Protein backbone atom coordinates (compact mmCIF):
# COMPACT_ATOMS: atom_id res chain seq x y z
CA PHE A 1 -27.96 53.08 -93.12
CA CYS A 2 -26.85 49.49 -93.50
CA GLN A 3 -28.66 47.32 -96.07
CA LEU A 4 -27.87 44.14 -94.10
CA GLU A 5 -30.81 41.69 -94.15
CA SER A 6 -29.35 38.81 -92.11
CA LEU A 7 -27.22 38.89 -88.96
CA ASP A 8 -25.84 35.67 -87.49
CA LEU A 9 -24.36 36.04 -84.00
CA HIS A 10 -24.72 32.31 -83.21
CA GLY A 11 -22.48 31.27 -80.34
CA ASN A 12 -21.45 34.80 -79.33
CA PRO A 13 -21.81 35.71 -75.63
CA LEU A 14 -24.31 38.54 -76.13
CA ASN A 15 -26.20 38.43 -72.77
CA ASP A 16 -29.00 40.84 -71.76
CA ILE A 17 -26.87 43.98 -72.02
CA GLY A 18 -25.87 43.17 -75.59
CA ALA A 19 -29.45 42.22 -76.51
CA ARG A 20 -30.73 45.55 -75.20
CA ALA A 21 -28.05 47.45 -77.12
CA LEU A 22 -28.93 45.58 -80.31
CA ALA A 23 -32.64 46.22 -79.79
CA GLN A 24 -32.04 49.94 -79.30
CA SER A 25 -29.71 50.26 -82.27
CA HIS A 26 -31.02 51.78 -85.48
CA ALA A 27 -28.09 50.40 -87.49
CA PHE A 28 -30.02 47.56 -89.15
CA PRO A 29 -33.35 48.91 -90.46
CA HIS A 30 -33.67 46.23 -93.17
CA LEU A 31 -32.85 43.23 -90.98
CA ARG A 32 -35.06 40.24 -91.82
CA SER A 33 -33.22 37.44 -89.98
CA LEU A 34 -31.47 37.60 -86.61
CA ARG A 35 -29.76 34.50 -85.20
CA LEU A 36 -28.73 34.74 -81.55
CA SER A 37 -28.70 31.04 -80.69
CA GLN A 38 -26.13 29.50 -78.36
CA ALA A 39 -23.70 26.78 -79.40
CA GLY A 40 -22.66 23.77 -77.36
CA GLU A 41 -22.71 24.01 -73.58
CA ILE A 42 -24.72 27.05 -72.57
CA ASP A 43 -23.26 29.49 -70.06
CA TYR A 44 -26.09 31.06 -68.04
CA LEU A 45 -23.97 34.15 -67.35
CA TYR A 46 -23.74 34.97 -71.08
CA SER A 47 -27.28 33.97 -72.02
CA ILE A 48 -30.02 36.36 -73.10
CA ARG A 49 -32.56 36.15 -70.31
CA SER A 50 -35.89 37.88 -69.78
CA ALA A 51 -34.82 41.53 -70.06
CA GLY A 52 -32.82 40.97 -73.24
CA ALA A 53 -35.56 38.91 -74.88
CA ALA A 54 -38.15 41.54 -74.02
CA ALA A 55 -35.93 44.29 -75.42
CA LEU A 56 -35.56 42.41 -78.70
CA ALA A 57 -39.28 41.73 -78.91
CA ILE A 58 -40.22 45.39 -78.52
CA GLY A 59 -37.48 46.73 -80.79
CA TRP A 60 -39.96 48.73 -82.92
CA HIS A 61 -37.40 49.47 -85.63
CA PHE A 62 -37.21 45.75 -86.50
CA GLU A 63 -40.34 46.07 -88.64
CA HIS A 64 -38.90 43.83 -91.39
CA LEU A 65 -37.72 41.09 -89.02
CA ARG A 66 -39.30 37.74 -89.95
CA GLU A 67 -36.96 35.32 -88.16
CA LEU A 68 -35.56 35.56 -84.64
CA ASN A 69 -33.62 32.53 -83.43
CA LEU A 70 -33.03 32.48 -79.65
CA SER A 71 -32.59 28.71 -79.31
CA GLY A 72 -30.44 27.67 -76.38
CA GLN A 73 -31.01 30.92 -74.47
CA PHE A 74 -32.32 30.93 -70.87
CA ILE A 75 -35.30 33.16 -71.67
CA GLY A 76 -37.79 31.78 -69.13
CA ASP A 77 -41.47 32.60 -68.67
CA SER A 78 -40.96 36.33 -68.01
CA GLY A 79 -39.06 36.71 -71.28
CA LEU A 80 -41.93 35.19 -73.23
CA ALA A 81 -44.61 37.39 -71.67
């Protein structure tokens, strides 16, 4: 397993599908910081919306995660529930 503790994907077009794949991955068991913020003008099509945010939140294998940066994403009320 990877010993990576910080992953910065700032500005990458991850969207909900990518967020779900990341949440379901067991590749980063020691991850403490995950940065998925958007840079500059935000493209709604490539933003992590409710399904992706929910998938990240319930990713049970992120037990060491202390920081999750989703700034600039179109999460909405359903993604925060």
